[in-house]
Amino acid sequence: MSNWNTIDAATLKEQITDGKVAAAQIIDVREPSEWDYYHIEGSTHIPMNTIPARLDELSDEQPLYIVCAHGVRSEKVCRYLADQGYDNLTNVAGGMAAVSALEGFQYD
């Protein structure tokens, strides 16, 4: 059993539109070239391999939505953050590929 929630791209987009999720709560853990190619405007870019050194940038006072390309790296980051004591985490299933598809954009 995981210590985080999972959300699909359509629900995330709906919650952003409804003002329930601020873009700043979305942590994009992809590599810089992936981020440059396509990302959610206003989201925070912290590549997966830099998460341990940048924990001070992540607050557990509000929910954090972790996203990568397809949901694999973001799940690993959720596991790591949960192990560090974070408990307000949500993995975005399908990642940016699913988010971009909702916008009619072919991610990969």
CSV table of N, CA and C in Angstrom, one decimal:
chain,number,residue,atom,x,y,z
A,1,MET,N,0.8,-1.2,0.0
A,1,MET,CA,0.0,0.0,0.0
A,1,MET,C,0.9,1.3,0.0
A,2,SER,N,0.5,2.2,-0.8
A,2,SER,CA,1.3,3.4,-0.9
A,2,SER,C,0.9,4.5,0.1
A,3,ASN,N,1.8,5.4,0.4
A,3,ASN,CA,1.5,6.5,1.3
A,3,ASN,C,1.2,7.8,0.5
A,4,TRP,N,0.7,7.6,-0.7
A,4,TRP,CA,0.3,8.8,-1.5
A,4,TRP,C,-0.9,8.5,-2.3
A,5,ASN,N,-1.5,9.5,-2.9
A,5,ASN,CA,-2.7,9.3,-3.7
A,5,ASN,C,-2.3,9.3,-5.2
A,6,THR,N,-3.2,8.9,-6.0
A,6,THR,CA,-3.0,8.9,-7.5
A,6,THR,C,-4.1,9.6,-8.1
A,7,ILE,N,-3.8,10.4,-9.1
A,7,ILE,CA,-4.9,11.2,-9.8
A,7,ILE,C,-4.6,11.0,-11.3
A,8,ASP,N,-5.7,11.0,-12.1
A,8,ASP,CA,-5.5,11.0,-13.6
A,8,ASP,C,-5.4,12.4,-14.1
A,9,ALA,N,-4.9,12.5,-15.3
A,9,ALA,CA,-4.6,13.8,-15.9
A,9,ALA,C,-5.9,14.6,-16.1
A,10,ALA,N,-7.0,14.0,-16.4
A,10,ALA,CA,-8.3,14.7,-16.6
A,10,ALA,C,-8.7,15.3,-15.3
A,11,THR,N,-8.6,14.6,-14.2
A,11,THR,CA,-9.0,15.1,-12.9
A,11,THR,C,-8.1,16.2,-12.5
A,12,LEU,N,-6.8,16.1,-12.7
A,12,LEU,CA,-5.8,17.2,-12.4
A,12,LEU,C,-6.2,18.4,-13.2
A,13,LYS,N,-6.4,18.3,-14.5
A,13,LYS,CA,-6.8,19.5,-15.3
A,13,LYS,C,-8.0,20.1,-14.8
A,14,GLU,N,-9.0,19.3,-14.4
A,14,GLU,CA,-10.3,19.8,-13.9
A,14,GLU,C,-10.1,20.6,-12.6
A,15,GLN,N,-9.2,20.0,-11.7
A,15,GLN,CA,-9.0,20.7,-10.4
A,15,GLN,C,-8.2,22.0,-10.6
A,16,ILE,N,-7.3,22.0,-11.6
A,16,ILE,CA,-6.6,23.3,-11.9
A,16,ILE,C,-7.5,24.3,-12.3
A,17,THR,N,-8.4,23.9,-13.3
A,17,THR,CA,-9.4,24.9,-13.8
A,17,THR,C,-10.3,25.4,-12.8
A,18,ASP,N,-10.7,24.5,-11.8
A,18,ASP,CA,-11.6,24.9,-10.7
A,18,ASP,C,-11.0,25.6,-9.6
A,19,GLY,N,-9.6,25.8,-9.7
A,19,GLY,CA,-8.9,26.5,-8.7
A,19,GLY,C,-8.6,25.6,-7.4
A,20,LYS,N,-8.8,24.3,-7.5
A,20,LYS,CA,-8.5,23.5,-6.3
A,20,LYS,C,-7.1,23.1,-6.2
A,21,VAL,N,-6.4,23.2,-7.4
A,21,VAL,CA,-4.9,22.9,-7.4
A,21,VAL,C,-4.2,24.1,-8.1
A,22,ALA,N,-3.3,24.7,-7.4
A,22,ALA,CA,-2.5,25.8,-8.0
A,22,ALA,C,-1.3,25.1,-8.7
A,23,ALA,N,-1.0,25.8,-9.9
A,23,ALA,CA,0.1,25.2,-10.7
A,23,ALA,C,1.4,25.1,-9.9
A,24,ALA,N,1.6,25.9,-8.9
A,24,ALA,CA,2.9,25.9,-8.1
A,24,ALA,C,2.9,24.6,-7.2
A,25,GLN,N,1.8,23.9,-7.0
A,25,GLN,CA,1.8,22.7,-6.2
A,25,GLN,C,2.2,21.5,-7.1
A,26,ILE,N,2.3,21.7,-8.4
A,26,ILE,CA,2.7,20.6,-9.3
A,26,ILE,C,4.2,20.6,-9.4
A,27,ILE,N,4.8,19.5,-9.1
A,27,ILE,CA,6.3,19.3,-9.1
A,27,ILE,C,6.6,18.4,-10.3
A,28,ASP,N,7.3,19.0,-11.3
A,28,ASP,CA,7.6,18.2,-12.5
A,28,ASP,C,9.0,17.7,-12.3
A,29,VAL,N,9.2,16.4,-12.3
A,29,VAL,CA,10.5,15.8,-12.0
A,29,VAL,C,11.2,15.3,-13.3
A,30,ARG,N,10.8,15.7,-14.4
A,30,ARG,CA,11.5,15.3,-15.7
A,30,ARG,C,12.8,16.1,-15.9
A,31,GLU,N,13.5,15.6,-16.8
A,31,GLU,CA,14.8,16.3,-17.2
A,31,GLU,C,14.6,17.6,-17.8
A,32,PRO,N,15.6,18.5,-17.8
A,32,PRO,CA,15.4,19.8,-18.4
A,32,PRO,C,15.0,19.8,-19.9
A,33,SER,N,15.4,18.9,-20.7
A,33,SER,CA,15.0,18.9,-22.1
A,33,SER,C,13.5,18.5,-22.2
A,34,GLU,N,13.1,17.7,-21.4
A,34,GLU,CA,11.6,17.3,-21.4
A,34,GLU,C,10.8,18.5,-20.9
A,35,TRP,N,11.2,19.2,-19.9
A,35,TRP,CA,10.6,20.4,-19.4
A,35,TRP,C,10.5,21.4,-20.5
A,36,ASP,N,11.6,21.7,-21.1
A,36,ASP,CA,11.7,22.7,-22.2
A,36,ASP,C,10.7,22.4,-23.3
A,37,TYR,N,10.5,21.1,-23.6
A,37,TYR,CA,9.6,20.7,-24.7
A,37,TYR,C,8.2,21.0,-24.4
A,38,TYR,N,7.7,20.7,-23.2
A,38,TYR,CA,6.3,20.9,-22.8
A,38,TYR,C,6.2,20.7,-21.3
A,39,HIS,N,5.5,21.7,-20.7
A,39,HIS,CA,5.2,21.6,-19.2
A,39,HIS,C,4.0,22.4,-18.9
A,40,ILE,N,3.5,22.2,-17.7
A,40,ILE,CA,2.3,22.9,-17.2
A,40,ILE,C,2.8,24.3,-16.7
A,41,GLU,N,2.2,25.3,-17.3
A,41,GLU,CA,2.6,26.7,-17.0
A,41,GLU,C,2.5,27.0,-15.5
A,42,GLY,N,3.5,27.5,-14.9
A,42,GLY,CA,3.5,27.8,-13.5
A,42,GLY,C,3.9,26.6,-12.6
A,43,SER,N,4.1,25.4,-13.1
A,43,SER,CA,4.5,24.3,-12.3
A,43,SER,C,6.0,24.5,-11.9
A,44,THR,N,6.4,23.7,-10.9
A,44,THR,CA,7.8,23.8,-10.4
A,44,THR,C,8.6,22.7,-11.0
A,45,HIS,N,9.8,23.0,-11.6
A,45,HIS,CA,10.6,22.0,-12.2
A,45,HIS,C,11.8,21.6,-11.2
A,46,ILE,N,11.7,20.4,-10.7
A,46,ILE,CA,12.8,19.8,-9.9
A,46,ILE,C,13.1,18.5,-10.4
A,47,PRO,N,14.1,18.3,-11.3
A,47,PRO,CA,14.4,17.0,-11.8
A,47,PRO,C,14.6,15.9,-10.8
A,48,MET,N,14.2,14.7,-11.1
A,48,MET,CA,14.2,13.6,-10.1
A,48,MET,C,15.5,13.5,-9.3
A,49,ASN,N,16.6,13.5,-10.1
A,49,ASN,CA,17.9,13.3,-9.4
A,49,ASN,C,18.4,14.4,-8.5
A,50,THR,N,17.6,15.6,-8.5
A,50,THR,CA,18.0,16.7,-7.6
A,50,THR,C,17.1,16.8,-6.4
A,51,ILE,N,16.0,16.0,-6.4
A,51,ILE,CA,15.1,16.0,-5.3
A,51,ILE,C,15.7,16.0,-3.9
A,52,PRO,N,16.7,15.0,-3.6
A,52,PRO,CA,17.2,14.9,-2.3
A,52,PRO,C,17.9,16.2,-1.8
A,53,ALA,N,18.6,16.9,-2.8
A,53,ALA,CA,19.3,18.2,-2.4
A,53,ALA,C,18.4,19.4,-2.3
A,54,ARG,N,17.1,19.2,-2.8
A,54,ARG,CA,16.2,20.4,-2.9
A,54,ARG,C,15.0,20.2,-2.0
A,55,LEU,N,15.0,19.3,-1.0
A,55,LEU,CA,13.9,19.0,-0.2
A,55,LEU,C,13.4,20.3,0.5
A,56,ASP,N,14.3,21.2,0.8
A,56,ASP,CA,13.9,22.5,1.5
A,56,ASP,C,12.9,23.3,0.6
A,57,GLU,N,12.8,23.0,-0.7
A,57,GLU,CA,11.9,23.7,-1.6
A,57,GLU,C,10.5,23.2,-1.6
A,58,LEU,N,10.4,22.0,-0.9
A,58,LEU,CA,9.1,21.3,-1.0
A,58,LEU,C,8.4,21.4,0.4
A,59,SER,N,7.3,22.0,0.4
A,59,SER,CA,6.5,22.2,1.7
A,59,SER,C,5.4,21.0,1.8
A,60,ASP,N,5.2,20.5,2.9
A,60,ASP,CA,4.2,19.5,3.1
A,60,ASP,C,2.9,20.2,3.7
A,61,GLU,N,2.9,21.5,3.7
A,61,GLU,CA,1.7,22.2,4.2
A,61,GLU,C,0.6,22.2,3.2
A,62,GLN,N,0.9,22.0,1.9
A,62,GLN,CA,-0.2,21.9,0.9
A,62,GLN,C,0.1,20.7,0.1
A,63,PRO,N,-0.9,20.1,-0.5
A,63,PRO,CA,-0.7,18.9,-1.4
A,63,PRO,C,0.3,19.2,-2.5
A,64,LEU,N,1.1,18.2,-2.7
A,64,LEU,CA,2.0,18.3,-3.9
A,64,LEU,C,1.6,17.2,-4.9
A,65,TYR,N,1.6,17.6,-6.1
A,65,TYR,CA,1.2,16.8,-7.3
A,65,TYR,C,2.5,16.5,-8.1
A,66,ILE,N,3.0,15.3,-8.1
A,66,ILE,CA,4.2,14.9,-8.7
A,66,ILE,C,4.0,14.4,-10.1
A,67,VAL,N,4.6,14.9,-11.1
A,67,VAL,CA,4.4,14.5,-12.5
A,67,VAL,C,5.7,14.3,-13.2
A,68,CYS,N,5.8,13.3,-14.1
A,68,CYS,CA,6.9,13.1,-15.0
A,68,CYS,C,6.3,12.8,-16.4
A,69,ALA,N,7.0,12.1,-17.2
A,69,ALA,CA,6.5,11.8,-18.6
A,69,ALA,C,5.3,10.9,-18.6
A,70,HIS,N,5.4,9.8,-17.9
A,70,HIS,CA,4.4,8.7,-18.0
A,70,HIS,C,3.9,8.2,-16.6
A,71,GLY,N,4.5,8.7,-15.5
A,71,GLY,CA,4.1,8.3,-14.2
A,71,GLY,C,5.0,7.4,-13.4
A,72,VAL,N,6.1,6.9,-14.1
A,72,VAL,CA,7.0,6.0,-13.4
A,72,VAL,C,7.9,6.7,-12.5
A,73,ARG,N,8.6,7.7,-13.0
A,73,ARG,CA,9.6,8.5,-12.1
A,73,ARG,C,8.8,9.2,-11.0
A,74,SER,N,7.6,9.7,-11.3
A,74,SER,CA,6.9,10.5,-10.3
A,74,SER,C,6.5,9.5,-9.2
A,75,GLU,N,6.2,8.3,-9.5
A,75,GLU,CA,5.8,7.3,-8.4
A,75,GLU,C,7.0,7.1,-7.6
A,76,LYS,N,8.2,7.0,-8.2
A,76,LYS,CA,9.5,6.8,-7.4
A,76,LYS,C,9.7,8.0,-6.5
A,77,VAL,N,9.5,9.2,-7.0
A,77,VAL,CA,9.6,10.4,-6.2
A,77,VAL,C,8.6,10.4,-5.1
A,78,CYS,N,7.4,10.0,-5.3
A,78,CYS,CA,6.4,9.9,-4.2
A,78,CYS,C,6.9,9.0,-3.2
A,79,ARG,N,7.4,7.8,-3.6
A,79,ARG,CA,7.9,6.8,-2.6
A,79,ARG,C,9.0,7.4,-1.8
A,80,TYR,N,10.0,8.1,-2.4
A,80,TYR,CA,11.1,8.7,-1.7
A,80,TYR,C,10.6,9.8,-0.7
A,81,LEU,N,9.7,10.7,-1.2
A,81,LEU,CA,9.2,11.8,-0.4
A,81,LEU,C,8.4,11.2,0.8
A,82,ALA,N,7.6,10.2,0.6
A,82,ALA,CA,6.9,9.5,1.7
A,82,ALA,C,7.9,9.0,2.7
A,83,ASP,N,9.0,8.4,2.2
A,83,ASP,CA,10.0,7.9,3.2
A,83,ASP,C,10.7,9.0,4.0
A,84,GLN,N,10.6,10.3,3.4
A,84,GLN,CA,11.2,11.4,4.1
A,84,GLN,C,10.2,12.1,5.0
A,85,GLY,N,9.0,11.6,5.1
A,85,GLY,CA,8.0,12.1,6.0
A,85,GLY,C,6.9,12.9,5.4
A,86,TYR,N,6.9,13.1,4.0
A,86,TYR,CA,5.9,13.9,3.4
A,86,TYR,C,4.7,13.0,3.3
A,87,ASP,N,3.5,13.6,3.6
A,87,ASP,CA,2.3,12.7,3.5
A,87,ASP,C,1.1,13.3,2.8
A,88,ASN,N,1.4,14.4,2.0
A,88,ASN,CA,0.4,15.1,1.3
A,88,ASN,C,0.8,15.1,-0.2
A,89,LEU,N,0.9,13.8,-0.7
A,89,LEU,CA,1.5,13.6,-2.1
A,89,LEU,C,0.5,13.0,-3.0
A,90,THR,N,0.5,13.4,-4.3
A,90,THR,CA,-0.3,12.7,-5.3
A,90,THR,C,0.5,12.5,-6.5
A,91,ASN,N,0.5,11.3,-7.0
A,91,ASN,CA,1.2,11.0,-8.3
A,91,ASN,C,0.2,11.2,-9.4
A,92,VAL,N,0.7,11.8,-10.5
A,92,VAL,CA,-0.2,12.0,-11.7
A,92,VAL,C,0.0,10.9,-12.6
A,93,ALA,N,-0.9,10.0,-12.6
A,93,ALA,CA,-0.9,8.8,-13.5
A,93,ALA,C,-0.9,9.2,-15.0
A,94,GLY,N,0.0,8.5,-15.7
A,94,GLY,CA,0.0,8.8,-17.2
A,94,GLY,C,0.9,10.0,-17.5
A,95,GLY,N,1.3,10.8,-16.5
A,95,GLY,CA,2.2,11.9,-16.6
A,95,GLY,C,1.9,12.9,-17.6
A,96,MET,N,2.9,13.6,-18.1
A,96,MET,CA,2.7,14.7,-19.1
A,96,MET,C,2.2,14.2,-20.4
A,97,ALA,N,2.5,12.9,-20.7
A,97,ALA,CA,1.9,12.4,-22.0
A,97,ALA,C,0.4,12.4,-21.9
A,98,ALA,N,-0.2,12.1,-20.8
A,98,ALA,CA,-1.7,12.1,-20.6
A,98,ALA,C,-2.2,13.6,-20.5
A,99,VAL,N,-1.4,14.4,-19.8
A,99,VAL,CA,-1.8,15.8,-19.7
A,99,VAL,C,-1.9,16.5,-21.0
A,100,SER,N,-0.8,16.3,-21.8
A,100,SER,CA,-0.7,16.9,-23.1
A,100,SER,C,-1.7,16.4,-24.1
A,101,ALA,N,-2.1,15.1,-24.0
A,101,ALA,CA,-3.1,14.6,-24.9
A,101,ALA,C,-4.5,15.3,-24.7
A,102,LEU,N,-4.7,15.7,-23.4
A,102,LEU,CA,-6.0,16.5,-23.2
A,102,LEU,C,-6.0,17.8,-23.9
A,103,GLU,N,-4.8,18.3,-24.2
A,103,GLU,CA,-4.7,19.6,-24.9
A,103,GLU,C,-4.6,19.4,-26.4
A,104,GLY,N,-4.6,18.1,-26.8
A,104,GLY,CA,-4.5,17.8,-28.2
A,104,GLY,C,-3.0,17.9,-28.7
A,105,PHE,N,-2.1,17.8,-27.8
A,105,PHE,CA,-0.7,17.9,-28.1
A,105,PHE,C,-0.1,16.5,-28.0
A,106,GLN,N,0.7,16.1,-29.0
A,106,GLN,CA,1.3,14.8,-29.0
A,106,GLN,C,2.7,14.9,-28.3
A,107,TYR,N,2.8,14.4,-27.0
A,107,TYR,CA,4.0,14.5,-26.2
A,107,TYR,C,5.1,13.7,-26.8
A,108,ASP,N,4.8,12.4,-27.1
A,108,ASP,CA,5.9,11.5,-27.5
A,108,ASP,C,5.4,10.6,-28.6
